[in-house]
Amino acid sequence: MKHSTQDLALFGGGPAFLEDRRVGRPNQGDRRLFLDRMNQVLDNEWLSNMGPLMHEFEARVAKLAGVRYCVSLCNATVALQMLVGDRATGGEPGDEVIVPALTFPATAHAVRWRGLRPVVCDVDPVTGLIDPDRVEALITPRTRAIIGVHLWGQACDVRRLEKIADTNGLRLYFDAAPALGCTHEDTPIGGFGDAEVFSFHATKIVNSFEGGAIVTDDDALAARMRAVRNFGFGAGGRVEEVGTNGKLNEAAAAMGLTSLDALESTVAHNRANYETYRAALAAVPGVLPLEYDARHRNTHHYMMVTVDEEAAGLHRDVLLDVLRAENIVAQPYFPEAMHQLQPYADESTVPLPHAEALCEQLLALPTGPGVSADDIGIISDVVRAAVAHGPEVTARRRTETTAQ
Ligand code: T4K
């Protein structure tokens, strides 16, 4: 137990952990199964270009997402670029795509990469999800599409966004990078809008080292995306689209399948961790676990809290420093809103106060199968000790940082 500021590793105490506890540790599944699959890949001598494991992975992801088509890809950023660049999005350089202010930079980068202009929209102050009321106000004659992001596995207000897109003749895409296995009410995330995008990056709930997918029920779109990921070659072997190389290789698919095998046990562990954190942090003022709408299923892959500086007596970044010194590698997801990032800083003309406030407060704590209930007890104890001495910790941190 840590009682005083002296006990904190930041000020000379022994660290709570000798080995890091991290956000984003890969869910690798059963290593023996992965190695069996890798042997199969090597025996097949088929390493990339739409191999059998890639097809198996696509079929399983499509089933999980409740859609007809899964087009697997090398990562989610390329998937978003392909959708924004699709002819159904249309648009001339400088045309606009509405994106939320609170997301990973990839969402806006994909738009800019295709020569369109990301128009940044503020978010709901509690969920951090794109706010449909504000979306409507941003639509202009140059708007071509809306991209909603299912942040932390929470479903966007999909029905309202679908209505807005329909009424205004816009394409609607969802960046579902953090939301595989989550639902909107009883419907799996994957089938909303014109298409959704998953990420299978190493840090995601299902990982394929690097990987992504476009999922959709639109057969023509799926066919075009299959062509685009393979240099534009269509089903007949002729180049039909301006393409890229977005293929998912067989080693990635082997990991993806193995990680997918472990999904349900990972979710069960995450859910238990979430409840343990909630109980352990209940009496800590100002450090509030995000509460999720119980109508939707969340995989609890991210253990998000907000740190209210006034109530906790210390800023999120000071708590982050305290935790990291203890080898608790929390993450400030996200430290800056989209319009605060250098490439987009000149573009926003309206204030985005909700996203800006959340970027000062949000913190992801370690969870996942490698983090036990005992670990959470220790992590929460450090948080409690830091908050109990919030003003003193803040003052000492400031003095030490100034002296460095
Ligand atoms: N849209 C959204 C909404 C997204 O969140 C993302 C990705 C994308 C699109 C783009 O998807 P991809 O193109 O990547 O498929 C990480 C991930 O790199 C990024 O994929 C993810 N979002 C984002 C939320 O998290 P960083 O900058 O935090 O990564 P990094 O290197 O700091 O690692 C985070 C933690 O994970 C660290 O504690 C280390 C740990 N880690 C990481 C890797 C790679 C491991 O323990 N093992 C590993 O192999 O972005």
PDB file of N, CA and C in Angstrom, residues 67 83 146-148 150 156-163 165-166 170-175 187-197 214-218 221:
ATOM      1  N   VAL A  67     -22.477  -9.537 -41.570  1.00  0.00           N
ATOM      2  CA  VAL A  67     -22.530  -8.948 -42.918  1.00  0.00           C
ATOM      3  C   VAL A  67     -22.219 -10.002 -43.973  1.00  0.00           C
ATOM      4  N   LEU A  83     -12.072   3.451 -48.913  1.00  0.00           N
ATOM      5  CA  LEU A  83     -13.496   3.829 -48.899  1.00  0.00           C
ATOM      6  C   LEU A  83     -13.680   5.287 -49.300  1.00  0.00           C
ATOM      7  N   ILE A 146     -19.846  11.102 -44.388  1.00  0.00           N
ATOM      8  CA  ILE A 146     -19.673  11.234 -42.934  1.00  0.00           C
ATOM      9  C   ILE A 146     -18.947   9.967 -42.478  1.00  0.00           C
ATOM     10  N   ILE A 147     -17.975  10.137 -41.596  1.00  0.00           N
ATOM     11  CA  ILE A 147     -17.357   8.961 -40.966  1.00  0.00           C
ATOM     12  C   ILE A 147     -17.613   9.051 -39.456  1.00  0.00           C
ATOM     13  N   GLY A 148     -18.391   8.103 -38.937  1.00  0.00           N
ATOM     14  CA  GLY A 148     -18.567   8.005 -37.491  1.00  0.00           C
ATOM     15  C   GLY A 148     -17.516   7.047 -36.928  1.00  0.00           C
ATOM     16  N   HIS A 150     -16.795   4.440 -33.739  1.00  0.00           N
ATOM     17  CA  HIS A 150     -17.368   3.755 -32.565  1.00  0.00           C
ATOM     18  C   HIS A 150     -16.300   3.703 -31.462  1.00  0.00           C
ATOM     19  N   CYS A 156     -21.959   4.369 -32.255  1.00  0.00           N
ATOM     20  CA  CYS A 156     -22.452   5.720 -32.555  1.00  0.00           C
ATOM     21  C   CYS A 156     -23.968   5.697 -32.597  1.00  0.00           C
ATOM     22  N   ASP A 157     -24.565   6.876 -32.673  1.00  0.00           N
ATOM     23  CA  ASP A 157     -26.015   6.973 -32.880  1.00  0.00           C
ATOM     24  C   ASP A 157     -26.275   6.640 -34.357  1.00  0.00           C
ATOM     25  N   VAL A 158     -26.209   5.344 -34.679  1.00  0.00           N
ATOM     26  CA  VAL A 158     -26.195   4.919 -36.084  1.00  0.00           C
ATOM     27  C   VAL A 158     -27.490   5.285 -36.802  1.00  0.00           C
ATOM     28  N   ARG A 159     -28.616   5.168 -36.110  1.00  0.00           N
ATOM     29  CA  ARG A 159     -29.895   5.425 -36.783  1.00  0.00           C
ATOM     30  C   ARG A 159     -30.007   6.892 -37.209  1.00  0.00           C
ATOM     31  N   ARG A 160     -29.623   7.804 -36.320  1.00  0.00           N
ATOM     32  CA  ARG A 160     -29.710   9.225 -36.694  1.00  0.00           C
ATOM     33  C   ARG A 160     -28.719   9.574 -37.786  1.00  0.00           C
ATOM     34  N   LEU A 161     -27.531   8.985 -37.707  1.00  0.00           N
ATOM     35  CA  LEU A 161     -26.529   9.289 -38.741  1.00  0.00           C
ATOM     36  C   LEU A 161     -26.984   8.732 -40.093  1.00  0.00           C
ATOM     37  N   GLU A 162     -27.616   7.556 -40.075  1.00  0.00           N
ATOM     38  CA  GLU A 162     -28.120   6.992 -41.342  1.00  0.00           C
ATOM     39  C   GLU A 162     -29.186   7.912 -41.942  1.00  0.00           C
ATOM     40  N   LYS A 163     -30.027   8.436 -41.077  1.00  0.00           N
ATOM     41  CA  LYS A 163     -31.094   9.319 -41.562  1.00  0.00           C
ATOM     42  C   LYS A 163     -30.489  10.605 -42.165  1.00  0.00           C
ATOM     43  N   ALA A 165     -27.517  11.009 -43.406  1.00  0.00           N
ATOM     44  CA  ALA A 165     -26.814  10.688 -44.661  1.00  0.00           C
ATOM     45  C   ALA A 165     -27.818  10.487 -45.791  1.00  0.00           C
ATOM     46  N   ASP A 166     -28.892   9.756 -45.517  1.00  0.00           N
ATOM     47  CA  ASP A 166     -29.923   9.511 -46.542  1.00  0.00           C
ATOM     48  C   ASP A 166     -30.550  10.820 -47.021  1.00  0.00           C
ATOM     49  N   LEU A 170     -25.567  11.565 -48.769  1.00  0.00           N
ATOM     50  CA  LEU A 170     -24.142  11.398 -48.430  1.00  0.00           C
ATOM     51  C   LEU A 170     -23.812   9.932 -48.188  1.00  0.00           C
ATOM     52  N   ARG A 171     -22.576   9.566 -48.427  1.00  0.00           N
ATOM     53  CA  ARG A 171     -22.119   8.236 -48.019  1.00  0.00           C
ATOM     54  C   ARG A 171     -21.885   8.255 -46.506  1.00  0.00           C
ATOM     55  N   LEU A 172     -22.114   7.111 -45.884  1.00  0.00           N
ATOM     56  CA  LEU A 172     -21.889   7.006 -44.437  1.00  0.00           C
ATOM     57  C   LEU A 172     -20.994   5.805 -44.171  1.00  0.00           C
ATOM     58  N   TYR A 173     -19.839   6.089 -43.588  1.00  0.00           N
ATOM     59  CA  TYR A 173     -18.903   5.028 -43.236  1.00  0.00           C
ATOM     60  C   TYR A 173     -18.679   5.073 -41.721  1.00  0.00           C
ATOM     61  N   PHE A 174     -18.351   3.912 -41.157  1.00  0.00           N
ATOM     62  CA  PHE A 174     -17.994   3.882 -39.736  1.00  0.00           C
ATOM     63  C   PHE A 174     -16.586   3.349 -39.581  1.00  0.00           C
ATOM     64  N   ASP A 175     -15.793   4.096 -38.847  1.00  0.00           N
ATOM     65  CA  ASP A 175     -14.482   3.618 -38.416  1.00  0.00           C
ATOM     66  C   ASP A 175     -14.751   2.821 -37.138  1.00  0.00           C
ATOM     67  N   THR A 187     -27.690  -5.777 -32.604  1.00  0.00           N
ATOM     68  CA  THR A 187     -27.094  -5.923 -33.943  1.00  0.00           C
ATOM     69  C   THR A 187     -25.579  -5.713 -33.860  1.00  0.00           C
ATOM     70  N   PRO A 188     -24.821  -6.674 -34.398  1.00  0.00           N
ATOM     71  CA  PRO A 188     -23.367  -6.495 -34.336  1.00  0.00           C
ATOM     72  C   PRO A 188     -22.920  -5.255 -35.098  1.00  0.00           C
ATOM     73  N   ILE A 189     -21.930  -4.574 -34.589  1.00  0.00           N
ATOM     74  CA  ILE A 189     -21.297  -3.499 -35.350  1.00  0.00           C
ATOM     75  C   ILE A 189     -20.636  -4.153 -36.566  1.00  0.00           C
ATOM     76  N   GLY A 190     -20.801  -3.525 -37.709  1.00  0.00           N
ATOM     77  CA  GLY A 190     -20.270  -4.069 -38.963  1.00  0.00           C
ATOM     78  C   GLY A 190     -21.197  -3.796 -40.126  1.00  0.00           C
ATOM     79  N   GLY A 191     -22.524  -3.807 -39.864  1.00  0.00           N
ATOM     80  CA  GLY A 191     -23.477  -3.690 -40.971  1.00  0.00           C
ATOM     81  C   GLY A 191     -24.120  -2.318 -41.095  1.00  0.00           C
ATOM     82  N   PHE A 192     -23.623  -1.319 -40.381  1.00  0.00           N
ATOM     83  CA  PHE A 192     -24.274  -0.007 -40.423  1.00  0.00           C
ATOM     84  C   PHE A 192     -23.649   0.865 -41.526  1.00  0.00           C
ATOM     85  N   GLY A 193     -24.449   1.837 -41.985  1.00  0.00           N
ATOM     86  CA  GLY A 193     -23.972   2.734 -43.038  1.00  0.00           C
ATOM     87  C   GLY A 193     -23.685   1.966 -44.319  1.00  0.00           C
ATOM     88  N   ASP A 194     -22.851   2.564 -45.174  1.00  0.00           N
ATOM     89  CA  ASP A 194     -22.496   1.888 -46.432  1.00  0.00           C
ATOM     90  C   ASP A 194     -21.410   0.844 -46.213  1.00  0.00           C
ATOM     91  N   ALA A 195     -20.568   1.077 -45.235  1.00  0.00           N
ATOM     92  CA  ALA A 195     -19.507   0.108 -44.916  1.00  0.00           C
ATOM     93  C   ALA A 195     -18.885   0.496 -43.584  1.00  0.00           C
ATOM     94  N   GLU A 196     -18.269  -0.486 -42.941  1.00  0.00           N
ATOM     95  CA  GLU A 196     -17.545  -0.217 -41.695  1.00  0.00           C
ATOM     96  C   GLU A 196     -16.121  -0.774 -41.833  1.00  0.00           C
ATOM     97  N   VAL A 197     -15.250  -0.252 -40.988  1.00  0.00           N
ATOM     98  CA  VAL A 197     -13.826  -0.645 -41.051  1.00  0.00           C
ATOM     99  C   VAL A 197     -13.379  -1.160 -39.697  1.00  0.00           C
ATOM    100  N   ILE A 214     -12.679  -4.061 -44.533  1.00  0.00           N
ATOM    101  CA  ILE A 214     -13.909  -3.345 -44.859  1.00  0.00           C
ATOM    102  C   ILE A 214     -15.013  -4.386 -44.824  1.00  0.00           C
ATOM    103  N   VAL A 215     -16.069  -4.117 -44.068  1.00  0.00           N
ATOM    104  CA  VAL A 215     -17.211  -5.029 -44.035  1.00  0.00           C
ATOM    105  C   VAL A 215     -18.436  -4.283 -44.552  1.00  0.00           C
ATOM    106  N   THR A 216     -19.250  -4.987 -45.335  1.00  0.00           N
ATOM    107  CA  THR A 216     -20.394  -4.343 -45.976  1.00  0.00           C
ATOM    108  C   THR A 216     -21.380  -5.390 -46.488  1.00  0.00           C
ATOM    109  N   ASP A 217     -22.602  -4.940 -46.748  1.00  0.00           N
ATOM    110  CA  ASP A 217     -23.581  -5.799 -47.427  1.00  0.00           C
ATOM    111  C   ASP A 217     -23.744  -5.406 -48.896  1.00  0.00           C
ATOM    112  N   ASP A 218     -22.960  -4.452 -49.335  1.00  0.00           N
ATOM    113  CA  ASP A 218     -23.091  -3.923 -50.705  1.00  0.00           C
ATOM    114  C   ASP A 218     -22.190  -4.739 -51.633  1.00  0.00           C
ATOM    115  N   LEU A 221     -19.822  -2.635 -53.973  1.00  0.00           N
ATOM    116  CA  LEU A 221     -18.735  -2.002 -53.213  1.00  0.00           C
ATOM    117  C   LEU A 221     -17.686  -3.052 -52.824  1.00  0.00           C
TER     118      LEU A 221
END
